[in-house]
Coordinates of C-alpha atoms in Angstrom, one line a residue:
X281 CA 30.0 12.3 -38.4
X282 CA 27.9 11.5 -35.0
X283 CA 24.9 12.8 -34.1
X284 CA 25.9 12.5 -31.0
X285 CA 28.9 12.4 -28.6
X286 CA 28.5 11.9 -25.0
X287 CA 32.4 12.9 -23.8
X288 CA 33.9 11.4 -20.5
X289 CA 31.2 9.9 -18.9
X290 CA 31.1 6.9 -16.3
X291 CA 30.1 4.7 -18.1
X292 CA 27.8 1.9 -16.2
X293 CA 27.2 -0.8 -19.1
X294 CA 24.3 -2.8 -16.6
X295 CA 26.1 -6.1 -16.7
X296 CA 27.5 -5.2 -13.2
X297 CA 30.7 -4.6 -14.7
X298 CA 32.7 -1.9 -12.8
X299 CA 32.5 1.6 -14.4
X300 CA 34.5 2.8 -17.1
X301 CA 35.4 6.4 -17.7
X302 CA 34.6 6.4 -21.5
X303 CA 33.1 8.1 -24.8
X304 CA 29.8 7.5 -26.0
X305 CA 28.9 7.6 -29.9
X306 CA 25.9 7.5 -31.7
X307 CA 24.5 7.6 -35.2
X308 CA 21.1 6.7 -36.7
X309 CA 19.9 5.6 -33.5
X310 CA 22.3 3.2 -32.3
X311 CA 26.0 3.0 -30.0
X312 CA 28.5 3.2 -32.3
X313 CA 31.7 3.6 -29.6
X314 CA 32.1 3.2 -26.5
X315 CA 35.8 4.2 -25.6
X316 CA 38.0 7.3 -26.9
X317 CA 37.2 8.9 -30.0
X318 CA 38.2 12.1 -32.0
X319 CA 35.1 11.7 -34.7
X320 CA 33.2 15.0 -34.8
X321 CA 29.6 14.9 -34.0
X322 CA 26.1 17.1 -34.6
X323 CA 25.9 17.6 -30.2
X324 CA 28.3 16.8 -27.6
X325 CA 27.4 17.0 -24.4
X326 CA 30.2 17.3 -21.9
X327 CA 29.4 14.4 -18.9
X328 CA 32.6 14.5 -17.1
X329 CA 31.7 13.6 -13.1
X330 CA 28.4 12.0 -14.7
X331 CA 27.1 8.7 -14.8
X332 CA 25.7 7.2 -18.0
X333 CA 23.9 3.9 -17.7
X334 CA 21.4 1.8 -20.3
X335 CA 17.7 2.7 -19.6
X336 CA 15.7 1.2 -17.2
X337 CA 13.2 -1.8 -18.1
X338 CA 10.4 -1.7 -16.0
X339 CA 8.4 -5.2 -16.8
X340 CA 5.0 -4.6 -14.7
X341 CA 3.3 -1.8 -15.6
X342 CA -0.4 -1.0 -16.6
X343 CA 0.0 1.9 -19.5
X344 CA -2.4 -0.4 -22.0
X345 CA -5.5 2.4 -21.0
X346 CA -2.9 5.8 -20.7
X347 CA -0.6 5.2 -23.9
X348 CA -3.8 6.0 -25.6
X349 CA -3.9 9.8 -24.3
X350 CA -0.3 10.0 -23.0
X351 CA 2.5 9.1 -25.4
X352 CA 5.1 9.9 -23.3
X353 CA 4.3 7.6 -20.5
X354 CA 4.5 9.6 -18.1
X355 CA 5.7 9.7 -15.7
X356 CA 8.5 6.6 -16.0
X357 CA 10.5 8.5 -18.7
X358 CA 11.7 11.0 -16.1
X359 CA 12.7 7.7 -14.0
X360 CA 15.3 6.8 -16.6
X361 CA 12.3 4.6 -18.2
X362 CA 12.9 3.4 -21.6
X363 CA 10.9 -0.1 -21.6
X364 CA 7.9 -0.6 -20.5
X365 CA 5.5 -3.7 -20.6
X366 CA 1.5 -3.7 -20.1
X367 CA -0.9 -5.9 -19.7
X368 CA -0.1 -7.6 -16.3
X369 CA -2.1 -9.2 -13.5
X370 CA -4.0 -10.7 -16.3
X371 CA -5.3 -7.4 -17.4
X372 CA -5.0 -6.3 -21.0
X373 CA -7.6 -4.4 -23.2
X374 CA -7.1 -6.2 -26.1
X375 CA -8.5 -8.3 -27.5
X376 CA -12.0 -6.7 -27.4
X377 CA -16.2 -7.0 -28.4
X378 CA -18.0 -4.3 -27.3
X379 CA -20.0 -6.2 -24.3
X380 CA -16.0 -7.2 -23.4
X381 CA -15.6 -3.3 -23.0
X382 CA -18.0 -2.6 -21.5
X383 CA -17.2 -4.9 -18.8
X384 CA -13.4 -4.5 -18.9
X385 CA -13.7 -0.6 -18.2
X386 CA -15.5 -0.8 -14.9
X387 CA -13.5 -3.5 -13.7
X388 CA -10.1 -1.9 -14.5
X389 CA -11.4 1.2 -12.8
X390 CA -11.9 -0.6 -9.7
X391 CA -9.1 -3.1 -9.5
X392 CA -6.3 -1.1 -11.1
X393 CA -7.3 2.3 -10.0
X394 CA -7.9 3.6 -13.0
X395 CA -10.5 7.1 -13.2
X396 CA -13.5 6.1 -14.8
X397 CA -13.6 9.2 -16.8
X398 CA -10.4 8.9 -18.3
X399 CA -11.2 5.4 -19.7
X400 CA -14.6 6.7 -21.1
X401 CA -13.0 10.0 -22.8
X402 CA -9.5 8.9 -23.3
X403 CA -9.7 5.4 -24.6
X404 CA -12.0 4.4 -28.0
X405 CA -12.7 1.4 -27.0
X406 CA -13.0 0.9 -31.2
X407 CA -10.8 -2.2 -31.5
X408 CA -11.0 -5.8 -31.9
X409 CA -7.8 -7.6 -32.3
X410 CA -4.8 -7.6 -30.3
X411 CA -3.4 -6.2 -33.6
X412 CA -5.5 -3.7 -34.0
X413 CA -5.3 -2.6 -30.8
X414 CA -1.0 -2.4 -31.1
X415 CA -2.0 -0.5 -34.5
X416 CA -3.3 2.3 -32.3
X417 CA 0.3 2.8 -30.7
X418 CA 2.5 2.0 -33.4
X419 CA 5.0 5.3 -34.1
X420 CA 3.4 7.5 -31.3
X421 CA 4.8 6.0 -27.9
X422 CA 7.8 8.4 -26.9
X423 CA 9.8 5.4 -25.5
X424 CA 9.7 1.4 -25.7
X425 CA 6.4 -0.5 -24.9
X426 CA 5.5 -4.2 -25.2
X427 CA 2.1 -5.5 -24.0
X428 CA 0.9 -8.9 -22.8
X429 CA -2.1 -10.6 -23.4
X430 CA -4.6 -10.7 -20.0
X431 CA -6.5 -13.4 -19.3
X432 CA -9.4 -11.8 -18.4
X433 CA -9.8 -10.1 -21.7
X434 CA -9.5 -13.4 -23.5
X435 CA -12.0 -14.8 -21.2
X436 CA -14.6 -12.2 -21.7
X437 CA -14.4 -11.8 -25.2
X438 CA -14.9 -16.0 -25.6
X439 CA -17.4 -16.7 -22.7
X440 CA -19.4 -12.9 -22.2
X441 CA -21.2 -12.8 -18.6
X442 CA -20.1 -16.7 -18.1
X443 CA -16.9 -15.3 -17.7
X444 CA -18.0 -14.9 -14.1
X445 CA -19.0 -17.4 -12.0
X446 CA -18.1 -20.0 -14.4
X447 CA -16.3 -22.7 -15.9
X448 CA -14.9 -23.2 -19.5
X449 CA -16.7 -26.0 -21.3
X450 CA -14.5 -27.6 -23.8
X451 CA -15.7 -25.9 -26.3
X452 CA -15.0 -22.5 -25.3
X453 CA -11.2 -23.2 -23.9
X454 CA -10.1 -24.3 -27.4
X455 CA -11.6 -21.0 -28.5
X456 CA -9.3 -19.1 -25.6
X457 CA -6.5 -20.8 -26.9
X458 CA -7.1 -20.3 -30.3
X459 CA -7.6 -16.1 -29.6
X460 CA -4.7 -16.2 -27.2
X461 CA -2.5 -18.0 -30.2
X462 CA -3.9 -15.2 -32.6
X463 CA -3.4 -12.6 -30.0
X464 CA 0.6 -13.5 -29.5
X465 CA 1.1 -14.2 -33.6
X466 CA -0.3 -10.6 -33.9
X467 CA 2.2 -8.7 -30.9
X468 CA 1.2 -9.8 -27.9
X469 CA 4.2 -10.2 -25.8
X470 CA 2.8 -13.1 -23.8
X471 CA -0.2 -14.0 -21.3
X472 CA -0.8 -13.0 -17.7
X473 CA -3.2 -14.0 -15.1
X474 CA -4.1 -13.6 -11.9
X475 CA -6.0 -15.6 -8.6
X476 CA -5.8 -12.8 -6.1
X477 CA -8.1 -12.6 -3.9
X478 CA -7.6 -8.6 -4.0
X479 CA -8.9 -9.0 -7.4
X480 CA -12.3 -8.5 -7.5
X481 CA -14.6 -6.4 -10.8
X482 CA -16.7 -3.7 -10.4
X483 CA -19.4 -5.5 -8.6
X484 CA -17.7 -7.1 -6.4
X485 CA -17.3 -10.2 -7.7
X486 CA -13.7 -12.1 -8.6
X487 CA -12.5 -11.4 -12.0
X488 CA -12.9 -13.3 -15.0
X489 CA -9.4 -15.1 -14.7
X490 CA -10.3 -16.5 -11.1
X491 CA -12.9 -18.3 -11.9
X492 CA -11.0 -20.5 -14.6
X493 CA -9.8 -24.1 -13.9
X494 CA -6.4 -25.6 -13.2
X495 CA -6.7 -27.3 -16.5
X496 CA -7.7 -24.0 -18.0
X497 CA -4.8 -21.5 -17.0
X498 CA -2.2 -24.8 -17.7
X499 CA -3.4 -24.9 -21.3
X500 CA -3.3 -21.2 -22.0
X501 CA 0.0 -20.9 -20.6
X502 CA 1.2 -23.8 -22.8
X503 CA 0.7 -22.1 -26.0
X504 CA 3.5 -19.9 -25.0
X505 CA 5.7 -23.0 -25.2
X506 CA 4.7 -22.8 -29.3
X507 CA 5.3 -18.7 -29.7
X508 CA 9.5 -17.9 -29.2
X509 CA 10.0 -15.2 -27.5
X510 CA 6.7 -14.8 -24.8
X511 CA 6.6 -14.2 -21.8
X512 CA 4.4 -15.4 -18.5
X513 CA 3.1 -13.2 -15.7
X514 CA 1.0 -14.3 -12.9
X515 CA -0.4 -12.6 -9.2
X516 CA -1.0 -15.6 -7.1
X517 CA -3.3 -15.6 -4.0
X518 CA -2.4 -12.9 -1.3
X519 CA -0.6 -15.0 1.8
X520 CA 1.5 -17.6 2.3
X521 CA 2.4 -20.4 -0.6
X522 CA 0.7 -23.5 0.6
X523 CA 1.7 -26.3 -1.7
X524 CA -0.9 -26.7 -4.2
X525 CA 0.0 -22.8 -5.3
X526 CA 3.9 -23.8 -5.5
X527 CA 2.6 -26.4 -7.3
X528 CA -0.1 -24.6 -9.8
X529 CA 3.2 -21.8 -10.5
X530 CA 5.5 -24.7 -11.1
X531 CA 3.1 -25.8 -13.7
X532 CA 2.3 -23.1 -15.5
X533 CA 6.2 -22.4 -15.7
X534 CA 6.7 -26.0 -17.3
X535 CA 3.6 -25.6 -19.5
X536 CA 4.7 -22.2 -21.2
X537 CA 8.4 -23.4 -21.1
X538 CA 9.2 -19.9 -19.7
X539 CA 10.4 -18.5 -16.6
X540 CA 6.9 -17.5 -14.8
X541 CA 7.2 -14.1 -13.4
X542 CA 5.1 -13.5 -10.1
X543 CA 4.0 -10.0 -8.2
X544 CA 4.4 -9.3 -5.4
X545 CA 7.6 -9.7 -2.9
X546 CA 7.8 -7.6 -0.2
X547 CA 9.7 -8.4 2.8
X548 CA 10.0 -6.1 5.6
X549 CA 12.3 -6.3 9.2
X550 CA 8.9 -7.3 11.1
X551 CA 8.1 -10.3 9.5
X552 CA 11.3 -11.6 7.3
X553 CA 9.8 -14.7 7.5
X554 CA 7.0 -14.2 5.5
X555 CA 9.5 -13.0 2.4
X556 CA 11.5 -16.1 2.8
X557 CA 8.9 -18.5 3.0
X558 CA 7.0 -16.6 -0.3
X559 CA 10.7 -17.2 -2.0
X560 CA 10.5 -21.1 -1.6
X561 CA 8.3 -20.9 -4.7
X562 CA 11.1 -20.6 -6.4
X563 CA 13.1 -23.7 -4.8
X564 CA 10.0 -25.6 -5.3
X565 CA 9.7 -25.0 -8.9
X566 CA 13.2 -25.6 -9.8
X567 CA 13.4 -29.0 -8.2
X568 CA 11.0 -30.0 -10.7
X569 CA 12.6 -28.4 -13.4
X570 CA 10.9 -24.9 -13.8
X571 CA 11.9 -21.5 -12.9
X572 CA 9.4 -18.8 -10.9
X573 CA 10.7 -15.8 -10.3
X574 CA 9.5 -13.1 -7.9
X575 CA 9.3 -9.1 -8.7
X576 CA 9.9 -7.5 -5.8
X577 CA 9.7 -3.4 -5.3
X578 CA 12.8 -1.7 -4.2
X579 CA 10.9 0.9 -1.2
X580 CA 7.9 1.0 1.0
X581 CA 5.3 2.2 -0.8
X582 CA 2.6 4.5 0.5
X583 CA -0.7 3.3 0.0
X584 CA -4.3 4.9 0.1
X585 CA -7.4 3.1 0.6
X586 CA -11.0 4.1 1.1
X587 CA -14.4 2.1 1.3
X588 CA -15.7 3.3 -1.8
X589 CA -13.5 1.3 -4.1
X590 CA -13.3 -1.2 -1.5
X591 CA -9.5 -2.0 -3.3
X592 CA -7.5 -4.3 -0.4
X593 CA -10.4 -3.9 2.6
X594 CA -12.1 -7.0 0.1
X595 CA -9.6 -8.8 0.5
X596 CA -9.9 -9.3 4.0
X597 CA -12.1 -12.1 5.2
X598 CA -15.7 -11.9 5.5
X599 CA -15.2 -8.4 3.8
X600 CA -16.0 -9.0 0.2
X601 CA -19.7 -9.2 0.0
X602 CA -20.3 -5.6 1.6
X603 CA -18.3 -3.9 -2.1
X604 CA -21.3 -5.9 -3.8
X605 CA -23.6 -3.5 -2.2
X606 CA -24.4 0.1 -3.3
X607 CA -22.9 2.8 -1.1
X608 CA -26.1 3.8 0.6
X609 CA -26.9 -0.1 1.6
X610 CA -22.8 -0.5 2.4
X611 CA -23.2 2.5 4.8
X612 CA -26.5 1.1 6.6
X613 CA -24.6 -2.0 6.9
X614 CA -21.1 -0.5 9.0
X615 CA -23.5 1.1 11.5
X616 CA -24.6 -2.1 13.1
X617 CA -22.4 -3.0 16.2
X618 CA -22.1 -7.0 15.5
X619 CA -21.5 -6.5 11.4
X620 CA -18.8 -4.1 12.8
X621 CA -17.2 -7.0 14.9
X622 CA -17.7 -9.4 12.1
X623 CA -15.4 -7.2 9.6
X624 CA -13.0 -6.5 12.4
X625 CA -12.1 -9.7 13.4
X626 CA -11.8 -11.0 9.7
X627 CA -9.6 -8.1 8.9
X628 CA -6.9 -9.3 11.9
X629 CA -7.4 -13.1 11.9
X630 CA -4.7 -15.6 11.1
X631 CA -6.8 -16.1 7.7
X632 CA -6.0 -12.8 6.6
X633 CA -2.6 -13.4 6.3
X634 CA 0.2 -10.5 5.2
X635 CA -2.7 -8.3 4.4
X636 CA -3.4 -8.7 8.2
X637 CA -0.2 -5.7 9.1
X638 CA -2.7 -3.8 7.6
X639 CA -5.5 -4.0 10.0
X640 CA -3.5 -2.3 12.9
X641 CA -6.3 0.8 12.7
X642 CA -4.6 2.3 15.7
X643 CA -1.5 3.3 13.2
X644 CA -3.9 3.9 10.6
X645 CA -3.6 8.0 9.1
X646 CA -6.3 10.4 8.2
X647 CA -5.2 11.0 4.7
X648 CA -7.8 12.9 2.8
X649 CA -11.3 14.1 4.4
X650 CA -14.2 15.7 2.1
X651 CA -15.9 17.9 4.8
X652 CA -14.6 21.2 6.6
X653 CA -15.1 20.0 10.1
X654 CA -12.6 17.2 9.0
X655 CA -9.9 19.4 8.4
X656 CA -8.0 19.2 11.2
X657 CA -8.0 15.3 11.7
X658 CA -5.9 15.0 8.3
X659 CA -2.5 13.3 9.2
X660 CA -4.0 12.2 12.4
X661 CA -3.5 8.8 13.5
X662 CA -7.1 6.5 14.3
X663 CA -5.6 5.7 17.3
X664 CA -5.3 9.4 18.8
X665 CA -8.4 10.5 17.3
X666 CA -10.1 7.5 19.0
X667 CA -8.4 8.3 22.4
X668 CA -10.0 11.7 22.5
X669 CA -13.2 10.3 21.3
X670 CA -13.2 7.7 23.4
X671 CA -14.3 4.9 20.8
X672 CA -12.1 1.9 19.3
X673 CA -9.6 2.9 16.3
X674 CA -11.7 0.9 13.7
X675 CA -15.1 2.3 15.0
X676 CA -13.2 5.7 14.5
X677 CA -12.6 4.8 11.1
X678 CA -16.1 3.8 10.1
X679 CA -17.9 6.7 11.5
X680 CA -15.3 9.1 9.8
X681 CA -16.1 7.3 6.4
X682 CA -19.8 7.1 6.9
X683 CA -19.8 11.0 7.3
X684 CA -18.1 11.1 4.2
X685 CA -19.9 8.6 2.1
X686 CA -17.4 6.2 2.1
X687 CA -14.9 8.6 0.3
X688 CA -12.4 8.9 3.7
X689 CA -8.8 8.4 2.4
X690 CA -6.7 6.3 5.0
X691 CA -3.0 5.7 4.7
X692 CA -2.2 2.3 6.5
X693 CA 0.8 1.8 8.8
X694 CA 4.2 2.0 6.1
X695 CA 6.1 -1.3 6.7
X696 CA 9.8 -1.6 6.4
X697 CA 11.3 1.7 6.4
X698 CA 13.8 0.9 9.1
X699 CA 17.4 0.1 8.2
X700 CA 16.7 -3.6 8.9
X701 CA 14.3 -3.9 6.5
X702 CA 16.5 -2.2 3.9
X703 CA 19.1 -4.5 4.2
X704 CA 16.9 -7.1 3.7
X705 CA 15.4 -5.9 1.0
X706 CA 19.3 -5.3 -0.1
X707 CA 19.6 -9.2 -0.2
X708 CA 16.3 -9.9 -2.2
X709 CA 17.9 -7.8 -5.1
X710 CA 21.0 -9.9 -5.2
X711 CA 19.0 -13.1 -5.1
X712 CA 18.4 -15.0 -8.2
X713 CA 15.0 -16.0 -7.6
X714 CA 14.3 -12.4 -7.3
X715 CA 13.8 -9.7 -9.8
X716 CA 13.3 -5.8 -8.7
X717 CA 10.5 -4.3 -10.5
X718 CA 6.6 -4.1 -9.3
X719 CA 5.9 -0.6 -9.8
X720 CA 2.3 -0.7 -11.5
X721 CA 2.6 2.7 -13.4
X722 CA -0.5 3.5 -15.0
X723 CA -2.8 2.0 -12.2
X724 CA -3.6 2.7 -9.0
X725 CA -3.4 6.6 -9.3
X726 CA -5.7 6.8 -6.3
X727 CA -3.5 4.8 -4.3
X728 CA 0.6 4.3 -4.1
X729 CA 3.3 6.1 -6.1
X730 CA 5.7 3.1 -6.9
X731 CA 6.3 4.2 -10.4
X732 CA 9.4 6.1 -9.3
X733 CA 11.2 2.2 -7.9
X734 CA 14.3 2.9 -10.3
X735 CA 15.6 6.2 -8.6
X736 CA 14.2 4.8 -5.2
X737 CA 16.2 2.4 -5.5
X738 CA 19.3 4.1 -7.1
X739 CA 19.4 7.0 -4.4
X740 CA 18.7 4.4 -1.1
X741 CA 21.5 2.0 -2.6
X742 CA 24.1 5.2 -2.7
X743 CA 22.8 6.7 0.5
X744 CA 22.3 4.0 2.8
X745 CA 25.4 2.0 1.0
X746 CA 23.6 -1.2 0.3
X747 CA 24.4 -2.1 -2.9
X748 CA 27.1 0.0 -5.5
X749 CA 25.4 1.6 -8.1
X750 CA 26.7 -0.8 -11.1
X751 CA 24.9 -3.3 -9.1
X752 CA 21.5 -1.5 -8.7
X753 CA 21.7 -0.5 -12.6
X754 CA 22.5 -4.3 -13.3
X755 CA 19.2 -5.1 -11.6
X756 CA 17.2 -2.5 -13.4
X757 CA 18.6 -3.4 -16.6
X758 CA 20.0 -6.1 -17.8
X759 CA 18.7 -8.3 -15.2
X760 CA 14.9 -7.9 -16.6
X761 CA 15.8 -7.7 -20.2
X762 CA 17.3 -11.0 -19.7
X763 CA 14.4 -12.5 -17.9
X764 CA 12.3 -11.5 -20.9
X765 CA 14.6 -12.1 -23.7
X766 CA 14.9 -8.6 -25.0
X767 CA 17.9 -8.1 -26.8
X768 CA 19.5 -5.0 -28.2

């Protein structure tokens, strides 16, 4: 007998295979027939006019912190979620020392979006090994979770406040080898870094993993070349691929022997250039015998930024010093005229880069305000409230998050939800050297919503007709597990 019978369903296998109208069996946990069958079974569940399809891997998430309080994972389950893996952007919480902790939970407040709180009350912070860490989870997640090993973790726990601002002697790389080798023998799906600028601690300050040598990332991403199975994540810097970068992903790739898995594509109808050139990296690397691949996100995400995390405005140049500064001194600071000008014309230069669409404070929202008198610029663009006020849009935003203390929500101008930019976006999920994914559940809870990319993307492939839906299911399936090597 079955324990389950799923009768007449369409049946989209995630190859990219057409659909099939067939049965679905299991027992003890696995597919036993896929076809016709008269076998009895504990439940049937009548799917006729349904469409069944594998679950969806999601390859770039941060749930290391919240699959500590939340077993469920919420909420990618109720996205057709079933595979999840942690640890990117070079941010794991394993392995751990207590000074490591201490650090690590600050900074993954402020880079990943994560509420202090929660990490203090909902995380024990108790651990040492990667191991021992997995140990935690092992039998309680609700679905599938695998969890890299962050470079920023390794770092801390070898070099302490070096870490920062700092070097590896000799010394202490063979001992970040050596953990990150222990880290993988013990679970650890892989290693992932990062050299984003928009990756800063909780003083200000670049993370561990930007501060580490060429030599150093190429050797830690070589001992992946000795584990089977791993996997290698990276966030590069924030603008356009010069050649060095090409070059430094193209090496890591060769090092590790793996495909090198990079966040974040996201081309829009405004600037499809800027996609296409970011997509080279790929041509690049396999000219010389390595394979990058880039995770791009299936929408246009929403996103929320305010002056007391500082999270993107640091990023911009001749910002990043001011998030070093308490909110009192950061406050005194924005009310001078010049320092005003200085940020401004940082924030739109050509050295800014993409994050430069961003600076267009005229089309910048109101999203959230803290005090009554606010209430009725919420939704408001800068622009309009400036008109009336007869200031600039980015003075306009200033004084509004002065008032505040810093605590303003503002929702920047969403790029690329035209049709143009859809159909592009259409093209990026066909492509090879692109993979759809990016949706950073876990993190960023202050900020964007992107952990619903897999029904996104399903419902704006069927509405707008832009890809059929075996297609979309191929790339939220099979098209990942393959990347990664996960079988069965």
């Amino acid at each position: 007998m079955l324990d389950l019978l799923i009768r007449g369903a369409r049946v989209v296998d995630g190859t990219g295979a057409p659909a099939v109208t067939a049965d679905v069996g299991v027992r003890d946990g696995r597919i036993v027939i896929l076809g016709r069958t008269d076998e009895r079974a504990a439940r049937t569940i009548d799917a006729d006019g349904l469409v069944l399809a594998p679950g969806v891997i999601d390859i770039h998430t941060h749930y290391d912190v919240q699959a500590l309080w939340d077993p469920a994972l919420t909420p990618s389950p109720l996205h057709g979620v079933t595979t999840v893996v942690g640890g990117n952007c070079g941010f794991s919480i394993a392995p751990l020392t207590p000074e490591a902790g201490a650090y690590l939970m600050p900074m993954l407040a402020r880079v990943e979006g994560m509420p202090l709180q929660s990490l203090k009350v909902g995380v024990p912070w108790n651990w040492k090994s990667f191991g021992e860490y997995l140990g935690q989870l092992e039998g309680r997640l609700a679905i599938n979770a695998g969890f890299l090993v962050g470079h920023c973790a390794i770092r801390r726990v070898v070099m302490g406040e070096r870490s920062v601002g700092y070097e590896a002697t000799p010394q202490e790389l063979a001992a970040m080898v050596a953990l990150l080798r222990k880290s993988i023998a013990e679970g650890g799906l892989g290693f992932s870094t990062t050299v984003s600028v928009t990756h800063n601690d909780a003083e200000g300050e670049a993370v561990p993993s930007r501060h580490a040598s060429r030599e150093e990332l190429v050797a830690l991403a070589r001992v992946l070349s000795e584990m089977p199975g791993t996997s290698l994540e990276m966030i590069p810097g924030a603008g356009l691929w010069t050649e060095k970068e090409m070059q430094l992903m193209t090496d890591l790739s060769l090092a590790a022997d793996r495909p090198l898995n990079w966040n974040l594509l996201a081309p829009n109808s405004n600037r499809p250039q800027d996609a296409w050139h970011q997509i080279k990296a790929s041509d690049y690397a396999a000219e010389r015998g390595a394979r990058v691949v880039a995770l791009t996100p299936p929408m246009t995400p929403t996103v929320r930024i305010n002056l007391v995390s500082g999270f993107v405005f640091d990023a911009f140049p001749g910002w990043a010093e001011l998030f070093r500064l308490p909110i009192p001194e950061r406050c005194v600071r924005l009310r001078d005229p010049a320092y005003r000008r200085k940020l401004d014309e940082g924030a739109t230069s050509e050295a800014a880069g993409l994050l430069r669409g961003l600076a267009r404070w005229e089309l910048v929202r109101v999203d959230q305000v803290f005090l009554p008198e606010h209430a009725s610029l919420r939704g408001r663009t800068l622009g309009e409230i400036a008109t009336e006020r007869g200031t600039t849009p980015f003075d306009c935003l200033l004084d509004l998050a002065i008032a505040e203390d810093l605590r303003t929500l503002f929702m920047p101008p969403a790029l690329g939800n035209d049709d143009a930019s859809w159909e592009l976006r259409a093209k990026f999920w066909r492509d090879p050297r692109a993979l759809v994914g990016a949706s950073d559940a876990g993190a960023h809870l202050d900020m964007i919503d992107t952990f619903a990319y897999s029904t996104v993307l399903l419902g704006n492939a069927r509405d707008r007709e832009l890809i059929p839906v075996e297609a979309a299911i191929h790339c939220l399936t099979d098209q990942p597990a393959r990347l990664l090597g996960l079988k069965e």
